[in-house]
Amino acid sequence: MLYRSAIEVMRAHYIAGLAALDNGDRAIASEMFSHPISEIYVDLEPVIESLGGQAMMDEMNRAAVLHFQDASGDEIRAAVDEVVRLLDVNQDVAPEADPAAAPAVHAAVLASLIERAALQYEFAAQQEDASGAWLDGYGLERAAARYAETTLDDVRAADADGASAIADALDLLATAYPGAQPPETYDPEPAVVLEAANAAADAAGAMDAAPASDGAAGGG
């Protein structure tokens, strides 16, 4: 679960950075592309290589520095596309859980992304300048929605009630984050979003503790 989550949190940074680039905020985009290198990747690279994945430090660094080299927006996007391609490759080599535990792993990844997005939403609402926290949360929400597209059905097949709690939280986050720019007013209220995120986390935790997981949900 931790490996899969790390890959998806990195993906969230690139989603957020591309949104900033689309808004003309090249420096902010560069920051977003830089953060996952030091925050996640430097520790994850040995794991990726041990699993047979592809190292991607050079590609990540390139995406982060192109802004300072006066590269065009298209060049930056192409560099990010290559990083995202490698994220997909490295997600595909994630440690395999017991097949019976795979839905619990996916639920845990979704719950983690949901919780992070909800906390950023709450934090943004408290800030005078919410742009950074909002953009982080926006990327996390989009990453969670993307991950759910290919995994939530598996979660639902294993635990319909748990999947419903996760789906409700995802729907609420989609409403909370309509775009990459922070709103003037926060609707739904942060407390409501956090409550839904907590319900999703509880559902994922219950799946992890269920006998079918056989303690293997930590894989991946």
XYZ file of N, CA and C in Angstrom:
660
model
N 0.838 -1.202 0.000
C 0.000 0.000 0.000
C 0.874 1.253 0.000
N 1.949 1.257 0.796
C 2.782 2.452 0.904
C 3.450 2.783 -0.429
N 3.897 1.760 -1.133
C 4.531 1.989 -2.433
C 3.531 2.599 -3.409
N 2.359 1.985 -3.510
C 1.345 2.501 -4.433
C 0.953 3.935 -4.070
N 0.799 4.199 -2.796
C 0.432 5.546 -2.354
C 1.509 6.555 -2.722
N 2.771 6.172 -2.538
C 3.868 7.088 -2.859
C 3.859 7.454 -4.338
N 3.635 6.470 -5.199
C 3.564 6.742 -6.634
C 2.427 7.715 -6.935
N 1.276 7.506 -6.310
C 0.113 8.348 -6.603
C 0.253 9.749 -6.019
N 0.922 9.886 -4.886
C 1.158 11.228 -4.340
C 2.123 11.986 -5.247
N 3.123 11.291 -5.781
C 3.986 11.947 -6.767
C 3.167 12.384 -7.978
N 2.292 11.509 -8.447
C 1.446 11.858 -9.588
C 0.634 13.125 -9.295
N 0.135 13.230 -8.078
C -0.671 14.393 -7.701
C 0.107 15.691 -7.878
N 1.398 15.669 -7.567
C 2.220 16.868 -7.749
C 2.283 17.272 -9.219
N 2.380 16.297 -10.096
C 2.474 16.621 -11.527
C 1.133 17.094 -12.081
N 0.051 16.536 -11.579
C -1.273 17.039 -11.958
C -1.411 18.496 -11.534
N -1.012 18.781 -10.298
C -1.101 20.150 -9.786
C -0.185 21.083 -10.560
N 1.020 20.617 -10.851
C 1.963 21.452 -11.584
C 1.483 21.781 -12.983
N 0.898 20.812 -13.657
C 0.356 21.080 -14.993
C -0.797 22.072 -14.929
N -1.606 21.980 -13.876
C -2.695 22.947 -13.714
C -2.135 24.349 -13.521
N -1.067 24.460 -12.734
C -0.429 25.763 -12.545
C 0.148 26.272 -13.862
N 0.751 25.382 -14.622
C 1.301 25.771 -15.920
C 0.196 26.265 -16.842
N -0.925 25.589 -16.840
C -2.063 26.008 -17.662
C -2.576 27.382 -17.255
N -2.406 27.719 -15.972
C -2.837 29.026 -15.471
C -1.769 30.099 -15.648
N -0.647 29.732 -16.274
C 0.418 30.701 -16.503
C 1.379 30.860 -15.358
N 1.279 30.012 -14.336
C 2.146 30.110 -13.154
C 3.328 29.158 -13.311
N 4.261 29.516 -14.161
C 5.375 28.624 -14.471
C 6.250 28.344 -13.258
N 6.506 29.361 -12.435
C 7.363 29.155 -11.262
C 6.707 28.205 -10.269
N 5.398 28.373 -10.058
C 4.672 27.471 -9.162
C 4.677 26.057 -9.730
N 4.507 25.948 -11.028
C 4.555 24.628 -11.661
C 5.900 23.963 -11.415
N 6.973 24.727 -11.566
C 8.304 24.178 -11.338
C 8.467 23.698 -9.901
N 7.917 24.452 -8.955
C 7.963 24.026 -7.553
C 7.236 22.700 -7.366
N 6.071 22.589 -7.972
C 5.300 21.350 -7.856
C 6.062 20.168 -8.447
N 6.784 20.403 -9.533
C 7.546 19.330 -10.156
C 8.795 18.980 -9.340
N 9.261 19.927 -8.519
C 10.453 19.690 -7.697
C 10.138 18.928 -6.420
N 8.993 19.225 -5.812
C 8.689 18.679 -4.489
C 8.773 17.159 -4.393
N 8.212 16.403 -5.333
C 8.240 14.944 -5.141
C 9.633 14.339 -5.207
N 10.593 15.070 -5.763
C 11.951 14.524 -5.844
C 12.527 14.348 -4.447
N 12.537 15.429 -3.675
C 13.133 15.370 -2.337
C 12.196 14.764 -1.306
N 10.897 14.976 -1.480
C 9.947 14.523 -0.471
C 9.680 13.021 -0.540
N 9.783 12.448 -1.734
C 9.389 11.044 -1.909
C 10.422 10.242 -2.689
N 10.804 10.744 -3.856
C 11.504 9.888 -4.806
C 12.879 9.437 -4.330
N 13.642 10.307 -3.687
C 15.006 9.922 -3.306
C 15.002 8.680 -2.420
N 13.977 8.533 -1.598
C 13.878 7.344 -0.751
C 13.242 6.168 -1.488
N 12.425 6.469 -2.484
C 11.696 5.411 -3.183
C 12.510 4.764 -4.303
N 13.483 5.479 -4.836
C 14.209 4.956 -5.997
C 14.814 3.569 -5.758
N 15.478 3.310 -4.613
C 16.015 1.957 -4.414
C 14.935 0.885 -4.429
N 13.758 1.217 -3.936
C 12.650 0.261 -3.936
C 12.194 0.006 -5.367
N 12.054 1.082 -6.133
C 11.652 0.946 -7.536
C 12.618 0.033 -8.281
N 13.902 0.284 -8.095
C 14.900 -0.512 -8.811
C 14.886 -1.965 -8.350
N 14.672 -2.189 -7.054
C 14.641 -3.564 -6.544
C 13.450 -4.342 -7.086
N 12.388 -3.628 -7.456
C 11.187 -4.269 -7.998
C 11.243 -4.441 -9.514
N 12.320 -3.964 -10.118
C 12.442 -4.069 -11.565
C 11.835 -2.904 -12.315
N 11.562 -1.812 -11.612
C 11.030 -0.620 -12.258
C 12.127 0.210 -12.896
N 11.772 1.413 -13.334
C 12.719 2.280 -14.029
C 13.036 3.502 -13.181
N 14.323 3.734 -12.967
C 14.745 4.957 -12.297
C 14.302 6.157 -13.132
N 13.961 7.247 -12.459
C 13.402 8.386 -13.178
C 13.908 9.729 -12.652
N 15.033 9.705 -11.941
C 15.565 10.948 -11.391
C 15.873 11.961 -12.484
N 16.520 11.528 -13.557
C 16.884 12.464 -14.626
C 15.643 13.112 -15.236
N 14.619 12.313 -15.462
C 13.392 12.835 -16.065
C 12.680 13.799 -15.118
N 12.670 13.482 -13.832
C 12.039 14.372 -12.858
C 12.795 15.688 -12.746
N 14.115 15.609 -12.702
C 14.913 16.834 -12.635
C 14.700 17.693 -13.877
N 14.627 17.061 -15.025
C 14.422 17.815 -16.270
C 13.099 18.566 -16.222
N 12.039 17.902 -15.796
C 10.737 18.566 -15.724
C 10.774 19.751 -14.769
N 11.560 19.629 -13.695
C 11.601 20.678 -12.679
C 12.398 21.902 -13.115
N 13.421 21.716 -13.946
C 14.325 22.834 -14.253
C 14.046 23.502 -15.592
N 13.213 22.919 -16.420
C 13.000 23.497 -17.751
C 12.493 24.930 -17.689
N 11.700 25.252 -16.669
C 11.209 26.623 -16.522
C 12.362 27.608 -16.458
N 13.423 27.234 -15.742
C 14.562 28.134 -15.563
C 15.446 28.182 -16.801
N 15.204 27.291 -17.735
C 15.954 27.280 -18.989
C 15.147 27.907 -20.126
N 14.092 28.629 -19.743
C 13.234 29.323 -20.713
C 12.630 28.377 -21.749
N 12.348 27.161 -21.318
C 11.702 26.205 -22.214
C 10.263 26.633 -22.467
N 9.725 26.197 -23.571
C 8.330 26.504 -23.880
C 7.408 25.656 -23.014
N 6.153 26.078 -22.953
C 5.169 25.297 -22.221
C 5.031 23.893 -22.776
N 5.102 23.776 -24.092
C 4.991 22.455 -24.716
C 6.163 21.561 -24.333
N 7.353 22.138 -24.241
C 8.520 21.347 -23.834
C 8.376 20.865 -22.396
N 7.855 21.735 -21.533
C 7.657 21.349 -20.134
C 6.615 20.246 -20.041
N 5.534 20.402 -20.774
C 4.478 19.380 -20.743
C 4.994 18.036 -21.252
N 5.818 18.069 -22.278
C 6.374 16.821 -22.810
C 7.263 16.143 -21.775
N 8.030 16.941 -21.040
C 8.886 16.376 -19.996
C 8.049 15.766 -18.881
N 6.966 16.441 -18.519
C 6.078 15.909 -17.486
C 5.388 14.641 -17.979
N 4.988 14.630 -19.234
C 4.364 13.426 -19.795
C 5.288 12.216 -19.663
N 6.578 12.441 -19.844
C 7.530 11.330 -19.719
C 7.621 10.860 -18.267
N 7.603 11.800 -17.328
C 7.603 11.413 -15.912
C 6.350 10.608 -15.588
N 5.214 11.073 -16.061
C 3.955 10.373 -15.795
C 3.975 8.976 -16.410
N 4.560 8.856 -17.587
C 4.686 7.528 -18.199
C 5.490 6.601 -17.295
N 6.561 7.120 -16.727
C 7.393 6.306 -15.843
C 6.679 6.005 -14.528
N 5.863 6.929 -14.056
C 5.052 6.633 -12.873
C 4.141 5.444 -13.143
N 3.545 5.412 -14.328
C 2.688 4.281 -14.694
C 3.489 2.982 -14.734
N 4.671 3.046 -15.343
C 5.537 1.859 -15.412
C 5.857 1.368 -14.009
N 6.200 2.284 -13.127
C 6.616 1.894 -11.786
C 5.438 1.516 -10.897
N 4.258 2.026 -11.188
C 3.074 1.551 -10.474
C 2.797 0.094 -10.850
N 3.094 -0.258 -12.080
C 2.824 -1.618 -12.555
C 3.715 -2.672 -11.900
N 4.831 -2.255 -11.290
C 5.705 -3.230 -10.628
C 5.505 -3.231 -9.116
N 4.432 -2.619 -8.657
C 4.147 -2.600 -7.215
C 4.104 -4.019 -6.667
N 4.552 -4.209 -5.431
C 4.511 -5.545 -4.829
C 3.101 -6.118 -4.877
N 2.998 -7.364 -5.237
C 1.696 -8.010 -5.362
C 1.180 -8.450 -3.997
N -0.032 -8.031 -3.682
C -0.709 -8.545 -2.499
C -1.384 -9.860 -2.857
N -1.753 -10.627 -1.839
C -2.625 -11.775 -2.057
C -3.845 -11.274 -2.832
N -4.276 -11.980 -3.880
C -5.428 -11.506 -4.662
C -6.641 -11.161 -3.813
N -6.853 -11.912 -2.748
C -7.998 -11.630 -1.885
C -7.826 -10.317 -1.138
N -6.571 -9.884 -0.970
C -6.298 -8.657 -0.231
C -6.194 -7.433 -1.127
N -6.135 -7.633 -2.444
C -5.942 -6.505 -3.356
C -6.992 -5.408 -3.193
N -8.285 -5.735 -3.040
C -9.262 -4.656 -2.839
C -8.977 -3.818 -1.598
N -8.499 -4.457 -0.532
C -8.170 -3.708 0.682
C -6.988 -2.783 0.446
N -6.025 -3.229 -0.349
C -4.887 -2.380 -0.700
C -5.373 -1.153 -1.464
N -6.208 -1.369 -2.469
C -6.719 -0.246 -3.259
C -7.552 0.702 -2.395
N -8.345 0.148 -1.498
C -9.137 0.991 -0.598
C -8.233 1.843 0.277
N -7.136 1.260 0.748
C -6.210 2.003 1.602
C -5.523 3.123 0.831
N -5.149 2.854 -0.414
C -4.536 3.900 -1.240
C -5.525 5.041 -1.462
N -6.748 4.698 -1.811
C -7.771 5.724 -2.029
C -8.023 6.524 -0.764
N -8.130 5.843 0.367
C -8.391 6.539 1.626
C -7.257 7.490 1.974
N -6.021 7.075 1.693
C -4.874 7.934 1.967
C -4.905 9.194 1.111
N -5.170 9.040 -0.175
C -5.253 10.205 -1.060
C -6.407 11.113 -0.663
N -7.533 10.512 -0.322
C -8.708 11.284 0.099
C -8.400 12.084 1.356
N -7.776 11.436 2.324
C -7.455 12.130 3.576
C -6.511 13.300 3.326
N -5.487 13.088 2.520
C -4.545 14.168 2.213
C -5.256 15.342 1.536
N -6.132 15.041 0.587
C -6.857 16.106 -0.109
C -7.775 16.858 0.840
N -8.431 16.132 1.744
C -9.335 16.768 2.705
C -8.569 17.669 3.665
N -7.409 17.219 4.113
C -6.602 18.034 5.026
C -6.095 19.294 4.335
N -5.723 19.189 3.065
C -5.293 20.374 2.329
C -6.449 21.346 2.130
N -7.631 20.815 1.946
C -8.825 21.653 1.813
C -9.058 22.435 3.101
N -8.966 21.739 4.226
C -9.129 22.412 5.518
C -8.039 23.464 5.715
N -6.795 23.113 5.378
C -5.680 24.035 5.563
C -5.840 25.257 4.666
N -6.234 25.040 3.423
C -6.415 26.154 2.494
C -7.462 27.130 3.005
N -8.520 26.605 3.599
C -9.597 27.457 4.099
C -9.130 28.363 5.230
N -8.033 27.999 5.878
C -7.522 28.768 7.010
C -6.477 29.799 6.602
N -6.061 29.765 5.327
C -4.955 30.605 4.889
C -5.424 31.871 4.185
N -4.674 32.948 4.398
C -4.954 34.179 3.657
C -4.593 33.989 2.184
N -3.441 33.357 1.940
C -3.061 32.977 0.581
C -3.157 31.458 0.504
N -4.230 30.978 -0.075
C -4.515 29.541 -0.067
C -3.998 28.823 -1.299
N -3.332 29.529 -2.201
C -3.042 28.951 -3.514
C -2.203 27.679 -3.429
N -1.179 27.664 -2.572
C -0.314 26.497 -2.488
C -1.026 25.278 -1.945
N -1.701 25.457 -0.819
C -2.429 24.343 -0.208
C -3.547 23.868 -1.123
N -4.222 24.813 -1.754
C -5.319 24.444 -2.650
C -4.804 23.614 -3.824
N -3.710 24.051 -4.411
C -3.172 23.337 -5.568
C -2.730 21.927 -5.175
N -2.111 21.792 -3.999
C -1.750 20.461 -3.505
C -2.989 19.575 -3.402
N -4.030 20.117 -2.786
C -5.251 19.344 -2.607
C -5.927 19.006 -3.916
N -5.896 19.952 -4.842
C -6.482 19.715 -6.165
C -5.794 18.536 -6.853
N -4.475 18.519 -6.813
C -3.747 17.414 -7.422
C -4.072 16.085 -6.770
N -4.188 16.087 -5.449
C -4.525 14.862 -4.727
C -5.927 14.376 -5.068
N -6.869 15.310 -5.159
C -8.240 14.921 -5.516
C -8.283 14.306 -6.902
N -7.569 14.919 -7.845
C -7.567 14.393 -9.207
C -6.849 13.038 -9.269
N -5.785 12.894 -8.512
C -5.082 11.610 -8.480
C -5.967 10.524 -7.885
N -6.710 10.862 -6.837
C -7.623 9.889 -6.222
C -8.711 9.476 -7.201
N -9.282 10.452 -7.903
C -10.336 10.141 -8.873
C -9.800 9.240 -9.979
N -8.595 9.519 -10.425
C -7.991 8.699 -11.476
C -7.756 7.274 -10.982
N -7.229 7.134 -9.778
C -6.957 5.804 -9.232
C -8.254 5.023 -9.058
N -9.300 5.722 -8.662
C -10.592 5.060 -8.443
C -11.165 4.498 -9.738
N -10.853 5.123 -10.857
C -11.402 4.673 -12.142
C -11.075 3.209 -12.424
N -9.924 2.760 -11.972
C -9.492 1.391 -12.283
C -9.517 0.458 -11.079
N -9.874 0.963 -9.902
C -9.794 0.120 -8.700
C -11.070 0.061 -7.878
N -11.936 1.068 -7.988
C -13.084 1.127 -7.083
C -14.057 -0.025 -7.323
N -14.172 -0.486 -8.550
C -15.053 -1.626 -8.812
C -14.572 -2.875 -8.072
N -13.260 -3.061 -8.000
C -12.719 -4.194 -7.248
C -13.026 -4.056 -5.765
N -12.911 -2.835 -5.264
C -13.253 -2.586 -3.860
C -14.726 -2.884 -3.630
N -15.564 -2.438 -4.550
C -17.015 -2.634 -4.416
C -17.376 -4.122 -4.419
N -16.693 -4.897 -5.236
C -16.973 -6.333 -5.294
C -16.639 -7.023 -3.979
N -15.668 -6.478 -3.266
C -15.263 -7.081 -1.998
C -16.049 -6.541 -0.817
N -16.434 -5.267 -0.893
C -17.112 -4.628 0.240
C -17.933 -3.458 -0.301
N -19.199 -3.712 -0.568
C -20.051 -2.686 -1.175
C -20.203 -1.477 -0.265
N -20.359 -1.700 1.034
C -20.527 -0.582 1.964
C -19.247 0.243 2.056
N -18.112 -0.436 2.112
C -16.845 0.284 2.163
C -16.620 1.104 0.913
N -16.919 0.514 -0.235
C -16.767 1.243 -1.496
C -17.695 2.440 -1.553
N -18.883 2.301 -0.979
C -19.835 3.410 -0.971
C -19.297 4.584 -0.167
N -18.674 4.300 0.973
C -18.093 5.370 1.788
C -16.965 6.065 1.040
N -16.157 5.290 0.347
C -15.063 5.870 -0.433
C -15.608 6.685 -1.600
N -16.612 6.153 -2.281
C -17.212 6.872 -3.409
C -17.854 8.175 -2.950
N -18.511 8.149 -1.791
C -19.124 9.372 -1.266
C -18.066 10.435 -1.005
N -16.941 10.015 -0.432
C -15.864 10.965 -0.155
C -15.274 11.516 -1.449
N -15.107 10.659 -2.437
C -14.598 11.113 -3.733
C -15.545 12.114 -4.385
N -16.839 11.837 -4.317
C -17.827 12.752 -4.896
C -17.791 14.103 -4.191
N -17.653 14.065 -2.873
C -17.621 15.314 -2.110
C -16.362 16.107 -2.435
N -15.239 15.419 -2.573
C -14.004 16.107 -2.936
C -14.089 16.714 -4.331
N -14.751 16.024 -5.251
C -14.914 16.571 -6.599
C -15.717 17.865 -6.566
N -16.689 17.927 -5.664
C -17.456 19.160 -5.482
C -16.609 20.228 -4.807
N -15.809 19.811 -3.836
C -14.977 20.757 -3.093
C -13.902 21.377 -3.977
N -13.367 20.590 -4.905
C -12.283 21.049 -5.776
C -12.774 21.136 -7.227
N -13.547 22.164 -7.560
C -14.049 22.271 -8.935
C -12.981 22.692 -9.938
N -11.881 23.241 -9.456
C -10.824 23.697 -10.344
C -9.553 23.957 -9.575
N -8.529 24.436 -10.281
C -7.209 24.600 -9.688
C -7.036 25.909 -8.932
N -8.016 26.801 -9.008
C -7.940 28.078 -8.303
C -8.793 28.040 -7.041
N -8.275 28.526 -5.908
C -9.068 28.507 -4.674
C -10.303 29.386 -4.790
N -11.395 28.983 -4.144
C -12.648 29.738 -4.233
C -12.679 30.880 -3.224
N -13.656 31.731 -3.355
C -13.853 32.785 -2.363
C -14.496 32.226 -1.101
N -15.373 31.268 -1.266
C -16.003 30.609 -0.122
C -15.848 29.102 -0.279
N -15.727 28.428 0.851
C -15.477 26.984 0.837
C -16.774 26.232 1.088
N -17.283 25.649 0.022
C -18.526 24.891 0.071
C -18.318 23.614 -0.740
N -18.394 22.460 -0.075
C -18.830 22.174 1.289
C -17.835 22.652 2.342
N -18.311 22.719 3.569
C -17.456 23.141 4.663
C -16.352 22.108 4.891
N -15.161 22.571 5.285
C -14.061 21.638 5.517
C -14.394 20.521 6.497
N -15.170 20.822 7.524
C -15.512 19.789 8.506
C -16.304 18.654 7.866
N -17.160 18.999 6.914
C -17.961 17.980 6.227
C -17.058 17.107 5.352
N -16.101 17.735 4.690
C -15.169 16.989 3.844
C -14.312 16.061 4.695
N -13.837 16.563 5.829
C -13.030 15.732 6.718
C -13.828 14.564 7.276
N -15.086 14.798 7.582
C -15.933 13.719 8.089
C -16.065 12.605 7.050
N -16.261 12.987 5.803
C -16.362 11.990 4.735
C -15.038 11.257 4.543
N -13.933 11.992 4.647
C -12.617 11.364 4.521
C -12.376 10.375 5.651
N -12.799 10.736 6.853
C -12.649 9.824 7.990
C -13.489 8.567 7.799
N -14.678 8.726 7.240
C -15.528 7.561 6.973
C -14.870 6.642 5.944
N -14.242 7.234 4.931
C -13.532 6.429 3.935
C -12.359 5.698 4.570
N -11.636 6.395 5.449
C -10.506 5.763 6.130
C -10.968 4.622 7.028
N -12.081 4.826 7.719
C -12.629 3.762 8.570
C -13.021 2.549 7.730
N -13.623 2.812 6.582
C -14.029 1.716 5.699
C -12.818 0.941 5.194
N -11.780 1.670 4.804
C -10.563 1.005 4.337
C -9.910 0.217 5.464
N -9.912 0.788 6.658
C -9.337 0.089 7.795
C -10.082 -1.184 8.129
N -11.398 -1.147 8.002
C -12.207 -2.339 8.269
C -11.910 -3.430 7.246
N -11.693 -3.045 5.997
C -11.346 -4.035 4.981
C -9.986 -4.655 5.264
N -9.055 -3.839 5.689
C -7.713 -4.328 5.986
C -7.728 -5.319 7.144
N -8.649 -5.094 8.095
C -8.722 -5.952 9.274
C -9.556 -7.198 9.051
N -10.294 -7.239 7.943
C -11.185 -8.374 7.689
C -10.383 -9.643 7.443
N -10.919 -10.807 7.786
C -10.193 -12.066 7.607
C -9.725 -12.314 6.185
N -10.479 -11.833 5.189
C -10.104 -12.102 3.796
C -8.766 -11.501 3.438
N -8.381 -10.414 4.143
C -7.110 -9.776 3.827
C -5.942 -10.605 4.311
N -6.163 -11.430 5.356
C -5.148 -12.350 5.859
C -3.837 -11.647 6.159
N -3.965 -10.337 6.555
C -2.775 -9.591 6.915
C -1.912 -9.187 5.743
N -2.362 -9.427 4.532
C -1.509 -9.183 3.369
C -1.753 -7.844 2.728
N -2.663 -7.049 3.259
C -3.016 -5.806 2.586
C -1.886 -4.812 2.585
N -0.887 -4.997 3.407
C 0.250 -4.099 3.366
C 1.046 -4.238 2.089
N 0.903 -5.358 1.376
C 1.610 -5.511 0.117
C 1.155 -4.463 -0.861
N 2.083 -3.991 -1.728
C 1.716 -2.964 -2.691
C 1.864 -1.604 -2.123
